[in-house]
The first five atom37 places (N, CA, C, CB, O) and aatype in JSON, in Angstrom:
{
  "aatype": [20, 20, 20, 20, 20, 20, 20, 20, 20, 20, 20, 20, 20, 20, 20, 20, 20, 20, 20, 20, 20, 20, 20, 20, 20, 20, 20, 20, 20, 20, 20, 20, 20, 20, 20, 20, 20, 20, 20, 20, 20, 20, 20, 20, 20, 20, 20, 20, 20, 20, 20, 20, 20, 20, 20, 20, 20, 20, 20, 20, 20, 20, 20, 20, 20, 20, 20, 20, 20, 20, 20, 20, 20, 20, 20, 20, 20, 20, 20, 20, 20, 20, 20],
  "atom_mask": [
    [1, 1, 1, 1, 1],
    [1, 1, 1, 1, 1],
    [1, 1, 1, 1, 1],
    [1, 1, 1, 1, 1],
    [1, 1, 1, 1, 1],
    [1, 1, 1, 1, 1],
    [1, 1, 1, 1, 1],
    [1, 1, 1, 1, 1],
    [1, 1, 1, 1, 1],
    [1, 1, 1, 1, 1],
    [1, 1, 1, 1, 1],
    [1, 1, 1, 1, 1],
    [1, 1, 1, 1, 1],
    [1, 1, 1, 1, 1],
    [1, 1, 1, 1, 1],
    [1, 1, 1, 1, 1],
    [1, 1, 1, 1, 1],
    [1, 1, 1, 1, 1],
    [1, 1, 1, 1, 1],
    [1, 1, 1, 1, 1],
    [1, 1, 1, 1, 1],
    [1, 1, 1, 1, 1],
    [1, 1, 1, 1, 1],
    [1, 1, 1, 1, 1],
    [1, 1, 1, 1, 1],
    [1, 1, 1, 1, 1],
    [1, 1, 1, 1, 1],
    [1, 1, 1, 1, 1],
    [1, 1, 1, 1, 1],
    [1, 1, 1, 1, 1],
    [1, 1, 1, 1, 1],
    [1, 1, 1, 1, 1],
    [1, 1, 1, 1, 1],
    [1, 1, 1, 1, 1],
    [1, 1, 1, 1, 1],
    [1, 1, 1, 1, 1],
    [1, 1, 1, 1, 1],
    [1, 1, 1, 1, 1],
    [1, 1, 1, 1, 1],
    [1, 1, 1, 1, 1],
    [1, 1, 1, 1, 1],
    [1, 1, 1, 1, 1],
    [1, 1, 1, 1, 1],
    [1, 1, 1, 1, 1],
    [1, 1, 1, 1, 1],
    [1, 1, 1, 1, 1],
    [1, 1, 1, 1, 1],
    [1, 1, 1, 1, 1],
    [1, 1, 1, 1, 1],
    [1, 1, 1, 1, 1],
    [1, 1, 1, 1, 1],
    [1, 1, 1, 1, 1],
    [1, 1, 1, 1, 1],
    [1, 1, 1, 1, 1],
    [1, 1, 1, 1, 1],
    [1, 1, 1, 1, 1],
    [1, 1, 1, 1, 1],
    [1, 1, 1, 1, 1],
    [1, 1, 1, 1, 1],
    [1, 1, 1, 1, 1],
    [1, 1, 1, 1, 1],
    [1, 1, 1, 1, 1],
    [1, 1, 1, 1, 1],
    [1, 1, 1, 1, 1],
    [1, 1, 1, 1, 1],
    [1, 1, 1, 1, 1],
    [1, 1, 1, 1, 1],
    [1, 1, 1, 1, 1],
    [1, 1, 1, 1, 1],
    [1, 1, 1, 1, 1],
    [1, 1, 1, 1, 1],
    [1, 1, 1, 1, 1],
    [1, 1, 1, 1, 1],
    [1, 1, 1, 1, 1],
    [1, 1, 1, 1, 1],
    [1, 1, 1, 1, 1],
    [1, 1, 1, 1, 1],
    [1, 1, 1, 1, 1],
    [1, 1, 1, 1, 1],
    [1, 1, 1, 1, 1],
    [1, 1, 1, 1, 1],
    [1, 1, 1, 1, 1],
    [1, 1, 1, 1, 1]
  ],
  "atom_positions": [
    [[-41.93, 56.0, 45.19], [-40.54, 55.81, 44.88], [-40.34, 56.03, 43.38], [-40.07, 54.39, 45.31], [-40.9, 55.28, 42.59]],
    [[-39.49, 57.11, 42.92], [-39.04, 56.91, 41.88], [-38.17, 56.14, 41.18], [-38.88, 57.55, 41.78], [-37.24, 55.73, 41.87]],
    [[-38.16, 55.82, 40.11], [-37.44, 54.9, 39.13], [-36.4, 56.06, 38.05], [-38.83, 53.87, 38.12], [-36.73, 56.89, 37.21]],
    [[-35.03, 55.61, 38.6], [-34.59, 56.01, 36.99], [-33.64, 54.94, 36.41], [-33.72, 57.56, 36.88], [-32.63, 54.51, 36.97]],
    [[-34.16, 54.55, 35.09], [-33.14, 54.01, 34.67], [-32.31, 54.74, 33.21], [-33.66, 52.64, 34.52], [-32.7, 55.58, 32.4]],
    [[-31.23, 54.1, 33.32], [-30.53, 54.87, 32.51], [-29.8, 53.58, 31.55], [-29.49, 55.95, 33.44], [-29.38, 52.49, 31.94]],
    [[-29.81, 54.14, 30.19], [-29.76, 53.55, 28.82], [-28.56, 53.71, 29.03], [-30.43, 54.08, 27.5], [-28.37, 54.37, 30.06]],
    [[-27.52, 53.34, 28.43], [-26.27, 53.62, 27.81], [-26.05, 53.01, 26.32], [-25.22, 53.1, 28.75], [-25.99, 51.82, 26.01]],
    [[-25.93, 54.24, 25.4], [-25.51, 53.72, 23.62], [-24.09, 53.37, 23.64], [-25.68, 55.1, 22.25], [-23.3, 53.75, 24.51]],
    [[-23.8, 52.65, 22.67], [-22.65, 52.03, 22.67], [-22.35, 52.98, 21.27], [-22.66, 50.22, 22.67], [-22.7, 52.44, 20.22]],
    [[-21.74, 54.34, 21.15], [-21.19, 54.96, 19.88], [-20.42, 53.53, 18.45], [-19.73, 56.19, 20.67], [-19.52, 52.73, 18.71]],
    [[-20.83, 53.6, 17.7], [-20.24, 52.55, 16.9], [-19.07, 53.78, 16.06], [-21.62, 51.55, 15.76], [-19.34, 54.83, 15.48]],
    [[-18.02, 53.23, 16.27], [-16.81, 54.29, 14.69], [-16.97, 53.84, 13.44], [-14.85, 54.09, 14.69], [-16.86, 52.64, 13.2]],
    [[-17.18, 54.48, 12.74], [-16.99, 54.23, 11.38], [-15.96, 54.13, 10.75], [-17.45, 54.88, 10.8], [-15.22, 55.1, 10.63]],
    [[-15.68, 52.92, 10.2], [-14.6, 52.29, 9.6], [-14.9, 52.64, 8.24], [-14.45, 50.79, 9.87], [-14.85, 51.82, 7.33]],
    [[-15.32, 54.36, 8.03], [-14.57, 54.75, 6.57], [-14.04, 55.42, 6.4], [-14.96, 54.99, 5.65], [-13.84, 56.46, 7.03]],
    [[-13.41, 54.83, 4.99], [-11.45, 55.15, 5.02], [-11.37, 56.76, 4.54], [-10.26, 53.91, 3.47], [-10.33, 57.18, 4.03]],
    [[-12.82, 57.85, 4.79], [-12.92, 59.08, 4.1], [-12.61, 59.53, 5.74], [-14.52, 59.57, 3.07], [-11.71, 60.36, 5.9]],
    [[-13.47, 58.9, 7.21], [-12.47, 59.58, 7.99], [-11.49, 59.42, 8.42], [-12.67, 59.86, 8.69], [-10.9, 60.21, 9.17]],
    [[-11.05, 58.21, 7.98], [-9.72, 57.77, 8.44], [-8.58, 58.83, 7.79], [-9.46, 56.14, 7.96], [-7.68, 59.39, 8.4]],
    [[-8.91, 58.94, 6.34], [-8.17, 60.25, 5.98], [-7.82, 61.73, 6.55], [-8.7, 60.51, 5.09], [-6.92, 62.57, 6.63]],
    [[-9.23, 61.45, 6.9], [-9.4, 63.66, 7.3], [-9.15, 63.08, 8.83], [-11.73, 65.01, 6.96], [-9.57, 63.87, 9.68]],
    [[-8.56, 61.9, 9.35], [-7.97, 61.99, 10.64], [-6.55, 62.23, 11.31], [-8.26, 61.08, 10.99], [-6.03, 62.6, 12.36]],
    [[-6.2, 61.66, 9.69], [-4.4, 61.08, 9.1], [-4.42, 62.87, 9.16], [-3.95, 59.84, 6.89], [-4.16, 63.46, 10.2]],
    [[-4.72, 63.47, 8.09], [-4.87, 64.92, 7.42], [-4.39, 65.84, 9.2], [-7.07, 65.28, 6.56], [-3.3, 66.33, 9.49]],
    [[-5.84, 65.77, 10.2], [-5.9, 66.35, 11.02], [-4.77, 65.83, 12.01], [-7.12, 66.39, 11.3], [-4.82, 66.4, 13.1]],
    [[-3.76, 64.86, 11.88], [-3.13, 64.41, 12.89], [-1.78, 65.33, 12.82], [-2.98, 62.83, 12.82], [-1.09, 65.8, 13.73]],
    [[-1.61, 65.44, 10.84], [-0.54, 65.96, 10.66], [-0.15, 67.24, 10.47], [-0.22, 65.49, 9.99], [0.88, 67.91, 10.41]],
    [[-1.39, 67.34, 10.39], [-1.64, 69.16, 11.23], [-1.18, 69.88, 12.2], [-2.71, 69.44, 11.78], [-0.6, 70.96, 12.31]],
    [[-1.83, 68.43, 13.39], [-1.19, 68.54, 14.52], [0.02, 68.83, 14.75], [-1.3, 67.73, 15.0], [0.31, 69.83, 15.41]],
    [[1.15, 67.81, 14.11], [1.96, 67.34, 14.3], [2.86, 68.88, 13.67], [1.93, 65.86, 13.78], [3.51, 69.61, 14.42]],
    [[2.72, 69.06, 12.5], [3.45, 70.58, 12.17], [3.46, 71.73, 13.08], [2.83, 71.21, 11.03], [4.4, 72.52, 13.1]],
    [[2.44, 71.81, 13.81], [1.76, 72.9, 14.79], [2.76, 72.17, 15.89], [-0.28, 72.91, 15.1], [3.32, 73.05, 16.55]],
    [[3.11, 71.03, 16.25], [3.9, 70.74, 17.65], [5.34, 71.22, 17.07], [3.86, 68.89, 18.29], [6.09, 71.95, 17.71]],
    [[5.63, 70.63, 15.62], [6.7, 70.81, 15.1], [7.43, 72.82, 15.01], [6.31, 69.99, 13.68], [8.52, 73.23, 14.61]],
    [[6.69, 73.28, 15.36], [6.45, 74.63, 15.26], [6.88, 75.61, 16.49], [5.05, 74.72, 15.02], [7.46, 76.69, 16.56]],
    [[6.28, 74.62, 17.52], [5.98, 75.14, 18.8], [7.49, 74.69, 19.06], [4.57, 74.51, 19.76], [8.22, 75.59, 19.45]],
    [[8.13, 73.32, 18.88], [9.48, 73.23, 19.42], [10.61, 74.12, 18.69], [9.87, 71.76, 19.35], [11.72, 74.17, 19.2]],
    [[10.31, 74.84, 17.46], [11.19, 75.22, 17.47], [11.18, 77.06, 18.39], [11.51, 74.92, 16.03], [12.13, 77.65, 18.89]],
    [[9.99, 77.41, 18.31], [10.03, 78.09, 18.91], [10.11, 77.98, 20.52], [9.34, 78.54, 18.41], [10.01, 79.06, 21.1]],
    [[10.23, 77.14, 21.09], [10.74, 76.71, 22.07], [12.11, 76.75, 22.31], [10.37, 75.73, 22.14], [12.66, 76.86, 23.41]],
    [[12.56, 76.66, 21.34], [14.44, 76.84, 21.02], [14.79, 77.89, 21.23], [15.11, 76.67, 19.6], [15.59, 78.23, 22.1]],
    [[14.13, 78.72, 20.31], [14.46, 80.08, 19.61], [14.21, 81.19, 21.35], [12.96, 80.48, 17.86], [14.65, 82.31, 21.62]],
    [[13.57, 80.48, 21.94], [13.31, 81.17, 23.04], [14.36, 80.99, 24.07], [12.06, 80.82, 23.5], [15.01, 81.83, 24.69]],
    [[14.35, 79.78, 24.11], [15.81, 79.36, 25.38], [17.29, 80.16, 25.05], [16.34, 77.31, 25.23], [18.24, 80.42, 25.78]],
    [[16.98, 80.47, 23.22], [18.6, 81.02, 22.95], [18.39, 82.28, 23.46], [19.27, 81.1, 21.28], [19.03, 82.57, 24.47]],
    [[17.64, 83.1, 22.99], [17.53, 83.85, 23.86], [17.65, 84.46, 25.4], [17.04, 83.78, 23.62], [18.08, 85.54, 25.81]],
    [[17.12, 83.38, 26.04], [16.92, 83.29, 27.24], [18.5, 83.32, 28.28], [16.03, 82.01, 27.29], [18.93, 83.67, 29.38]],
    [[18.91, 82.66, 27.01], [20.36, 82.32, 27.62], [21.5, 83.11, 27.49], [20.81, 81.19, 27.16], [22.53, 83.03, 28.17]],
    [[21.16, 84.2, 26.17], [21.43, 85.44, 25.98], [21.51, 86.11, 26.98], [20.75, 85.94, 25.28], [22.53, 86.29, 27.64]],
    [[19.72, 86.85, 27.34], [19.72, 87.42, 28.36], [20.39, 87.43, 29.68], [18.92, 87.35, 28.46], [20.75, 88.37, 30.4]],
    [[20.45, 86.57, 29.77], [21.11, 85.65, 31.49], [22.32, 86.12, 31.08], [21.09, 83.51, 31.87], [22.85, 86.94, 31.84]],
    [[23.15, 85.7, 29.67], [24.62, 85.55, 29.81], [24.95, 87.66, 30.06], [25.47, 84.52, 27.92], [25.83, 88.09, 30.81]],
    [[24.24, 88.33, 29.43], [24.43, 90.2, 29.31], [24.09, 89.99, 30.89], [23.01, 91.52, 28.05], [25.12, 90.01, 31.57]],
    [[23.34, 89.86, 31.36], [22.86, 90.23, 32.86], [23.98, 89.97, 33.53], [21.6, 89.42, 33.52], [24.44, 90.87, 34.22]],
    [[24.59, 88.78, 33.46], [25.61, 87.99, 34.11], [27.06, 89.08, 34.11], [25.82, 86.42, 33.16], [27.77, 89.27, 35.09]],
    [[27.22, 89.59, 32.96], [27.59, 90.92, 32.46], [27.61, 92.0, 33.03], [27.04, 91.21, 31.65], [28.64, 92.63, 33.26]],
    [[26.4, 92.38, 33.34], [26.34, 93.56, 34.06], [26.59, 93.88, 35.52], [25.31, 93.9, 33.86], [26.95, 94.89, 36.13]],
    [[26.16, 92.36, 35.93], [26.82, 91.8, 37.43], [28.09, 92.08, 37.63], [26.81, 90.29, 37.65], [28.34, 92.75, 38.63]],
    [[29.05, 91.72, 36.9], [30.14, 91.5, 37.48], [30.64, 92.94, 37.12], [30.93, 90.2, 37.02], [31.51, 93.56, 37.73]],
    [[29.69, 93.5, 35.64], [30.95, 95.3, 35.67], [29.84, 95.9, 36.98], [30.91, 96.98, 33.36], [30.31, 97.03, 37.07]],
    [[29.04, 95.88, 37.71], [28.6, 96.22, 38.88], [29.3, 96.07, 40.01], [27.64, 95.73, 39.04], [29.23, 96.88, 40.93]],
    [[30.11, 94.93, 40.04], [30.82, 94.33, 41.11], [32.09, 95.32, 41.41], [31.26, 92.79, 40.7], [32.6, 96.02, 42.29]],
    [[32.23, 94.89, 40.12], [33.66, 95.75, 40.12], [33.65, 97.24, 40.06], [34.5, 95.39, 38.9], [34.62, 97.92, 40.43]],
    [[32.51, 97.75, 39.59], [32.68, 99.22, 39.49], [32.67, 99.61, 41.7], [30.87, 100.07, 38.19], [33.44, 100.22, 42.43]],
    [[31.4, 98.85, 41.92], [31.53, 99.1, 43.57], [33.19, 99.06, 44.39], [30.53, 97.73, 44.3], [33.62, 99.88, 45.2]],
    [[33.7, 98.17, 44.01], [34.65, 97.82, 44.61], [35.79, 98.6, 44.2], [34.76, 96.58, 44.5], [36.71, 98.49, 45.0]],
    [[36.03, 99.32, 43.24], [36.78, 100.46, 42.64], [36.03, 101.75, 43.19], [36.81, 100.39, 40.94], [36.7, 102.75, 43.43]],
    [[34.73, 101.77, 43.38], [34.22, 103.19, 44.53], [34.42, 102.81, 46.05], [32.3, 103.62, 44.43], [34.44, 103.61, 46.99]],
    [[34.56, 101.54, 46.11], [34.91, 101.94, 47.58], [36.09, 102.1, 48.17], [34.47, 101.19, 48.33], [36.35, 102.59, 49.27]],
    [[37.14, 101.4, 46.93], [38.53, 101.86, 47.59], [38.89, 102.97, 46.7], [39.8, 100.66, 47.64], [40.05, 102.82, 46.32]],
    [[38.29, 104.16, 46.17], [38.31, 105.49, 46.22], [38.27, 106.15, 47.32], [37.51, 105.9, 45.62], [39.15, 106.83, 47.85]],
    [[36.71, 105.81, 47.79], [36.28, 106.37, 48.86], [37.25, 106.24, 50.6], [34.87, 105.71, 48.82], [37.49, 106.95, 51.57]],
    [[37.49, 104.97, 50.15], [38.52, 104.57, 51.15], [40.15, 105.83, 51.22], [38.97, 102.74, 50.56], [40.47, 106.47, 52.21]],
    [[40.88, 105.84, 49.88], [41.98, 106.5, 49.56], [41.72, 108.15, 49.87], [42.31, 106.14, 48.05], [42.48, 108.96, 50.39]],
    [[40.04, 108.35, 49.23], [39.83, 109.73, 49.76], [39.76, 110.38, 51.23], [38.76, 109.99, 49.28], [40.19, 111.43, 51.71]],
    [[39.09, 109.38, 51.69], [39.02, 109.37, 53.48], [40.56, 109.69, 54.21], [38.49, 107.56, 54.11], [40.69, 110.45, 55.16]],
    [[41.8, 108.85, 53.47], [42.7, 109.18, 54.32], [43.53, 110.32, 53.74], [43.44, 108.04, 54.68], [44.62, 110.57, 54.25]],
    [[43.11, 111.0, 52.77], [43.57, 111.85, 52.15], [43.01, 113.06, 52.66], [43.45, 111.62, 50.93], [43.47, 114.17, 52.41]],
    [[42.34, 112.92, 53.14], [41.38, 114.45, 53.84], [42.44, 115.57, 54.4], [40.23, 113.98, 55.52], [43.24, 115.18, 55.25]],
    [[42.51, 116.74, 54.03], [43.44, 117.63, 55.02], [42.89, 117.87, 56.46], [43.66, 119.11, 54.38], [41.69, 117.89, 56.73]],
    [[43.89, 118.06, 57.33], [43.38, 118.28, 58.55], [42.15, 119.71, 58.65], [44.75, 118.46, 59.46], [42.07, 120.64, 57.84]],
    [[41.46, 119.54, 59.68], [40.57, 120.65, 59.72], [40.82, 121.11, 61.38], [38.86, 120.17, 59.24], [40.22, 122.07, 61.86]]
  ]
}
């Protein structure tokens, strides 16, 4: 029969205030880099909402251009000379 046993270390943190600094340092790093990301997060939705609003645009002169060819097509139909 084998045996395993297994150790577990208990990591101790060091309570000095040189990493407590370069943690502060690295947090606010972070924090510019999130600060960064939201605005480009913005800058994207305006966009976004751009796009949608031209598309939305093109929809409706689509709509209408159909609906002005079909009552052409309609006016032409009864306009036909006899054959």
């Amino acid at each position: 029969m084998n045996l395993i046993i297994v150790i577990k270390r208990k990591e101790h943190v060091l309570r000095c205030h040189y990493r407590t600094r370069a943690r502060a340092r690295v947090m606010g790093e972070v924090e510019e880099v999130q600060e960064q990301m939201k605005a480009d997060i913005e800058a994207l939705k305006e966009q976004m909402a751009t796009m949608i609003e031209a598309m939305m645009s093109i929809k409706e002169i689509i709509k209408v251009n159909a609906v002005k060819i079909a009552a052409t097509s309609t006016i032409a139909e009864v306009d036909l000379p006899p054959q």
